[in-house]
Amino acid sequence: MSGAYDLIVLGAGPAGVGAAVTARSHGLSVLVVDENETTGGQVYRATPQAFATRADAPANPDKKEGAGQRQSLLASGAAVAFRHSVWQVSPGYRVDAVGQGGPVHWSAPAVIAATGTTERVVPFPGWTLPGVIGLAAATILLKSQQMLPGRRPVIAGCGPLLAAVAVAVLDGGGKPAAVLDLSGPGDWLAALPALASRPDLALRGLGWVVRLKAAGVPVHFRTGIAAVRETADGLAVTPCRVDADRRPLPDGAGQDIETDCVAVGHGLTPGTEITRLLRARHRFDAALGGWVAEHDADFRTSLPGLYVAGDGAGISGAAAAHLQGQLAGLAVARDLGRLGADAHETAAAPVRKRLAAAQRFGRAMARLMALRPAHAASVAPDTVVCRCEDVTRGEIDEAVAAGARDVNQLKAWTRCGMGPCQGRMCGETAASLVAEAVGSRGAAGLWTGRAPLRPVPMDLLTGDFTYADIPLPKAAPL
Amino acid sequence: MSAPMFDVAVVGGGVMGATTALMLARGGLRTVILDRGPLCREASGVNAGTLTLHMTRASLIPYAVRGHELWLSADQWLGRGVAAVSTEGLSLAFTPAEEEMLHARAAARREYGAPIEIVPASRARAVEPGLSDQVRLAAYCPIDGFASSYLTGRAYREALVEAGAVVREGAAVIGVDSGDGGFSLRIAGAEPVRARRLVLAGGVWLEEMLGWLGLRIPVKCLINQLVVTERLRPVMRTVLSVANGLLSLKQFANGTVLIGGGWQGIGDPKRGGVQTIPENLIGNTRLARWVIPALAETRVARIWLGLEAETADAMPMIGAVPGVPDAFVIGSVHSGYTSGPYMGRLLADLILGREPERPLFDPSRLLEPQAAPALT
Ligand SMILES: Cc1cc2nc3c(=O)[nH]c(=O)nc-3n(C[C@H](O)[C@H](O)[C@H](O)COP(=O)(O)OP(=O)(O)OC[C@H]3O[C@@H](n4cnc5c(N)ncnc54)[C@H](O)[C@@H]3O)c2cc1C
Ligand SMILES: Cc1cc2nc3c(=O)[nH]c(=O)nc-3n(C[C@H](O)[C@H](O)[C@H](O)COP(=O)(O)OP(=O)(O)OC[C@H]3O[C@@H](n4cnc5c(N)ncnc54)[C@H](O)[C@@H]3O)c2cc1C
């Protein structure tokens, strides 16, 4: 598989589908690449074909939206390459991926990066124990595998996923042992005006809260996790009250909660791997989830032909992601000369209007999930921050004290961020700690973007070959 | 109050500049070292860390042997090591043409003192059981090894501070003026730095730096690709290379395997290394898997590019800058990480008025004819 297209869309979540369908409707040839089995991304993650759905499964608006988007992409005539992991995007643009058949590549003058987000977890003692999983990760189990993360999980962290996961556990026949929300009721109230922009979603959220209350699930506000430890028959979570900055209160520790699983998430970070790799300009905005590629109102980045859309362009939720994708698709059509300026304006104006409303809602949720520096600063010295390389908070502090001034220098000195997750897990906490010393996240910098975007299996990358298939360069000088 | 006058300013904090500065500070000179970034984050902090004789230019072997010793004892003279490991090395041939090359290259290196012997494939596999059964012939060297180059900056920074040198990271030099019995270095966004003597140690940026002094010496910039895998069960224990020098392969204690060999990416001194060339990545990893088939089990975790300097004759320039009294240059050393700690000592000896143990590499041979020094 290889070939040339007008546009390659990376990611088939709501943003990627919006982009591809829109670009197709203006006559562009489009390829969509995603490592998943089908469209949906994180939010509309499909159940594997072989799975039967329970007849009594509650009606789910996400499922409907996801099915609709899947259908629209199919009908659009866009080419698709599912189960292909993109490992490099080169200027111009060339996209390299590996699939089960080995290495492949495609080219296009325009690329839309719609690769979504990564979940953030600020470490605490016990966060690497088996049974402690991400909060967003729990949604994958629930949606795709239709599995409960636990029968009586503790659900902890911040943002709307707390209630969504807790209710999904109830729906599946489990009962959360507790919900620990770092936000306080006041934080949620502050978000109310923005929530009014999406009454449907606000109502759905309210319904969740009512469900939890009716089911007798204890919900603790302004509460985080002090520690998790293993017990004879599961896990014990020590909750801890926090202040408005999410700093643990000195005598805030509460009674241990017995559980079989901890689903914990402290927000989402935009996936900037592709825009960093290509050296587009970025800026730091905590409210958007962290570093984001700079972009204009039509989602053009600082590099000609490179566009971003969806949560990868700043956390703003599934509805906004879809509309952003549409705007990016329209921009590509215009920039490639398939859509005149006036026609572009006419098509974009209503989408922009809907996006403004969707974004207000999404960004209010993103603010609830934004990382508070005091939270990262509360990690204890002997807690492991980089779990791939076993680097503790204490080792990070030591390197910073010895003169490591930015995240890349920290990485070289400690191996923090050098492991297989490529810094996705530890990056936010580590950067926040460096920023404390050097003044700002801007000064602490961001990990240099490097290929591969995802670890690539050597056997797939190298494929079948003989010695003659290796294009040996000229011998080194003697 | 005017700025202090240093005895010497070293511009460029790679292994060449940092070693020179360290030895000068220990030699009693008031030393300042300036780098526009952090110390040892260019070639000296991203290189493959191979401490091998199999890939070194033959005439540089005596320098590399000393460098190898110095890295292995770094915790003694530097204070903090770079996880240097001593092991054996094998260079391999897979075709008759490569067998010939292997013989010729081993002979040339032996002439300069490398204890390399040609061994049959069976012997190579006894040394390294995970080797491919396609090997036809091998060159064996008991002196080989590797370090973790990313640790270099931290080690040198601590040693330099300890020795009393002033370390200026994030200080980009943009030009040099002469006068007042010394040099005045212009720094982007900061006060000038003054020093009686000047050492230019700018890696691939040396061409630009020599231009500050009105000299023109072309420096070629290689964009070398490196690939590291995820952790893997132990699959090899030596340093492996191939006859033509296009592979370097080693497994670190943590299980990751580093694949290098000088395959090229896209970049230049202005932008740095910007893009991997997919064919070169696939070629380099195929060669690695060809040599150690078990590499098929792992995944590529990361690819990066580093910038290596090379002069017109691919030999170093280390010594006095022609026509500019009190200015010195060090760089463009093939396999320069290995010999760096030794090369820096040699230049420091020259500056401190001691007789260097081995000959330096006079830059004047590289001068473009039309050049005329601006400073006198
Ligand atoms: C684990 C997780 C669960 C979430 N659950 C919910 C939820 O239940 N409800 C909710 O409202 N929001 C959820 N979110 C937030 C979610 O990010 C947005 O709601 C929405 O999915 C954003 O859409 P998007 O199109 O920007 O990105 P995504 O939906 O994340 O789509 C990005 C797609 O890009 C693909 N991709 C990325 N990199 C590559 C690569 N290198 N090669 C090939 N393909 C690649 C991914 O496989 C993915 O399908 C979740 C986020 C995460 C991380
Ligand atoms: C990918 C790669 C792999 C390699 N593998 C090996 C190996 O396995 N074994 C081996 O022996 N050798 C290896 N080498 C070669 C070795 O790394 C180099 O020879 C050596 O590190 C060069 O050191 P240097 O100090 O001359 O240059 P550098 O380390 O590049 O240092 C130059 C410094 O000058 C600074 N600078 C530039 N401009 C300015 C300015 N205007 N103001 C202030 N500072 C400035 C830079 O920031 C930089 O820190 C490899 C090289 C590369 C690139």
JSON list of N, CA and C in Angstrom, two decimals, chain A residues 175-198:
[
{"chain": "A", "resi": 175, "resn": "LYS", "atom": "N", "xyz": [-20.29, -1.42, 41.69]},
{"chain": "A", "resi": 175, "resn": "LYS", "atom": "CA", "xyz": [-20.60, -0.24, 42.47]},
{"chain": "A", "resi": 175, "resn": "LYS", "atom": "C", "xyz": [-19.32, 0.40, 43.00]},
{"chain": "A", "resi": 176, "resn": "PRO", "atom": "N", "xyz": [-19.04, 1.63, 42.55]},
{"chain": "A", "resi": 176, "resn": "PRO", "atom": "CA", "xyz": [-17.81, 2.27, 42.99]},
{"chain": "A", "resi": 176, "resn": "PRO", "atom": "C", "xyz": [-17.75, 2.38, 44.51]},
{"chain": "A", "resi": 177, "resn": "ALA", "atom": "N", "xyz": [-16.58, 2.10, 45.08]},
{"chain": "A", "resi": 177, "resn": "ALA", "atom": "CA", "xyz": [-16.40, 2.24, 46.53]},
{"chain": "A", "resi": 177, "resn": "ALA", "atom": "C", "xyz": [-16.42, 3.70, 46.92]},
{"chain": "A", "resi": 178, "resn": "ALA", "atom": "N", "xyz": [-15.93, 4.55, 46.04]},
{"chain": "A", "resi": 178, "resn": "ALA", "atom": "CA", "xyz": [-15.95, 6.00, 46.29]},
{"chain": "A", "resi": 178, "resn": "ALA", "atom": "C", "xyz": [-15.54, 6.73, 45.03]},
{"chain": "A", "resi": 179, "resn": "VAL", "atom": "N", "xyz": [-15.98, 7.97, 44.94]},
{"chain": "A", "resi": 179, "resn": "VAL", "atom": "CA", "xyz": [-15.47, 8.88, 43.91]},
{"chain": "A", "resi": 179, "resn": "VAL", "atom": "C", "xyz": [-14.73, 9.98, 44.65]},
{"chain": "A", "resi": 180, "resn": "LEU", "atom": "N", "xyz": [-13.45, 10.18, 44.31]},
{"chain": "A", "resi": 180, "resn": "LEU", "atom": "CA", "xyz": [-12.65, 11.23, 44.94]},
{"chain": "A", "resi": 180, "resn": "LEU", "atom": "C", "xyz": [-12.38, 12.30, 43.89]},
{"chain": "A", "resi": 181, "resn": "ASP", "atom": "N", "xyz": [-12.95, 13.47, 44.10]},
{"chain": "A", "resi": 181, "resn": "ASP", "atom": "CA", "xyz": [-12.84, 14.55, 43.11]},
{"chain": "A", "resi": 181, "resn": "ASP", "atom": "C", "xyz": [-11.94, 15.66, 43.65]},
{"chain": "A", "resi": 182, "resn": "LEU", "atom": "N", "xyz": [-10.87, 15.97, 42.92]},
{"chain": "A", "resi": 182, "resn": "LEU", "atom": "CA", "xyz": [-9.98, 17.04, 43.36]},
{"chain": "A", "resi": 182, "resn": "LEU", "atom": "C", "xyz": [-10.67, 18.40, 43.36]},
{"chain": "A", "resi": 183, "resn": "SER", "atom": "N", "xyz": [-11.68, 18.55, 42.48]},
{"chain": "A", "resi": 183, "resn": "SER", "atom": "CA", "xyz": [-12.41, 19.81, 42.44]},
{"chain": "A", "resi": 183, "resn": "SER", "atom": "C", "xyz": [-13.38, 19.87, 43.59]},
{"chain": "A", "resi": 184, "resn": "GLY", "atom": "N", "xyz": [-13.78, 21.09, 43.91]},
{"chain": "A", "resi": 184, "resn": "GLY", "atom": "CA", "xyz": [-14.82, 21.27, 44.92]},
{"chain": "A", "resi": 184, "resn": "GLY", "atom": "C", "xyz": [-16.10, 21.67, 44.24]},
{"chain": "A", "resi": 185, "resn": "PRO", "atom": "N", "xyz": [-17.22, 21.61, 44.97]},
{"chain": "A", "resi": 185, "resn": "PRO", "atom": "CA", "xyz": [-18.49, 22.03, 44.36]},
{"chain": "A", "resi": 185, "resn": "PRO", "atom": "C", "xyz": [-18.38, 23.43, 43.77]},
{"chain": "A", "resi": 186, "resn": "GLY", "atom": "N", "xyz": [-17.58, 24.27, 44.40]},
{"chain": "A", "resi": 186, "resn": "GLY", "atom": "CA", "xyz": [-17.42, 25.64, 43.90]},
{"chain": "A", "resi": 186, "resn": "GLY", "atom": "C", "xyz": [-16.80, 25.67, 42.51]},
{"chain": "A", "resi": 187, "resn": "ASP", "atom": "N", "xyz": [-15.84, 24.76, 42.28]},
{"chain": "A", "resi": 187, "resn": "ASP", "atom": "CA", "xyz": [-15.20, 24.71, 40.96]},
{"chain": "A", "resi": 187, "resn": "ASP", "atom": "C", "xyz": [-16.22, 24.33, 39.89]},
{"chain": "A", "resi": 188, "resn": "TRP", "atom": "N", "xyz": [-17.08, 23.38, 40.25]},
{"chain": "A", "resi": 188, "resn": "TRP", "atom": "CA", "xyz": [-18.11, 22.97, 39.30]},
{"chain": "A", "resi": 188, "resn": "TRP", "atom": "C", "xyz": [-19.10, 24.10, 39.06]},
{"chain": "A", "resi": 189, "resn": "LEU", "atom": "N", "xyz": [-19.46, 24.82, 40.15]},
{"chain": "A", "resi": 189, "resn": "LEU", "atom": "CA", "xyz": [-20.39, 25.94, 40.00]},
{"chain": "A", "resi": 189, "resn": "LEU", "atom": "C", "xyz": [-19.80, 26.99, 39.07]},
{"chain": "A", "resi": 190, "resn": "ALA", "atom": "N", "xyz": [-18.49, 27.23, 39.22]},
{"chain": "A", "resi": 190, "resn": "ALA", "atom": "CA", "xyz": [-17.84, 28.24, 38.39]},
{"chain": "A", "resi": 190, "resn": "ALA", "atom": "C", "xyz": [-17.93, 27.86, 36.91]},
{"chain": "A", "resi": 191, "resn": "ALA", "atom": "N", "xyz": [-18.03, 26.56, 36.64]},
{"chain": "A", "resi": 191, "resn": "ALA", "atom": "CA", "xyz": [-18.10, 26.11, 35.25]},
{"chain": "A", "resi": 191, "resn": "ALA", "atom": "C", "xyz": [-19.52, 26.21, 34.69]},
{"chain": "A", "resi": 192, "resn": "LEU", "atom": "N", "xyz": [-20.48, 26.44, 35.58]},
{"chain": "A", "resi": 192, "resn": "LEU", "atom": "CA", "xyz": [-21.90, 26.40, 35.16]},
{"chain": "A", "resi": 192, "resn": "LEU", "atom": "C", "xyz": [-22.25, 27.28, 33.97]},
{"chain": "A", "resi": 193, "resn": "PRO", "atom": "N", "xyz": [-21.83, 28.55, 33.98]},
{"chain": "A", "resi": 193, "resn": "PRO", "atom": "CA", "xyz": [-22.22, 29.41, 32.84]},
{"chain": "A", "resi": 193, "resn": "PRO", "atom": "C", "xyz": [-21.82, 28.80, 31.51]},
{"chain": "A", "resi": 194, "resn": "ALA", "atom": "N", "xyz": [-20.61, 28.22, 31.46]},
{"chain": "A", "resi": 194, "resn": "ALA", "atom": "CA", "xyz": [-20.16, 27.62, 30.21]},
{"chain": "A", "resi": 194, "resn": "ALA", "atom": "C", "xyz": [-20.98, 26.37, 29.90]},
{"chain": "A", "resi": 195, "resn": "LEU", "atom": "N", "xyz": [-21.38, 25.66, 30.94]},
{"chain": "A", "resi": 195, "resn": "LEU", "atom": "CA", "xyz": [-22.15, 24.44, 30.72]},
{"chain": "A", "resi": 195, "resn": "LEU", "atom": "C", "xyz": [-23.48, 24.75, 30.04]},
{"chain": "A", "resi": 196, "resn": "ALA", "atom": "N", "xyz": [-24.00, 25.97, 30.30]},
{"chain": "A", "resi": 196, "resn": "ALA", "atom": "CA", "xyz": [-25.28, 26.34, 29.72]},
{"chain": "A", "resi": 196, "resn": "ALA", "atom": "C", "xyz": [-25.21, 26.37, 28.20]},
{"chain": "A", "resi": 197, "resn": "SER", "atom": "N", "xyz": [-23.98, 26.45, 27.64]},
{"chain": "A", "resi": 197, "resn": "SER", "atom": "CA", "xyz": [-23.86, 26.47, 26.18]},
{"chain": "A", "resi": 197, "resn": "SER", "atom": "C", "xyz": [-24.17, 25.09, 25.59]},
{"chain": "A", "resi": 198, "resn": "ARG", "atom": "N", "xyz": [-24.14, 24.06, 26.39]},
{"chain": "A", "resi": 198, "resn": "ARG", "atom": "CA", "xyz": [-24.51, 22.72, 25.90]},
{"chain": "A", "resi": 198, "resn": "ARG", "atom": "C", "xyz": [-25.47, 22.07, 26.88]}
]
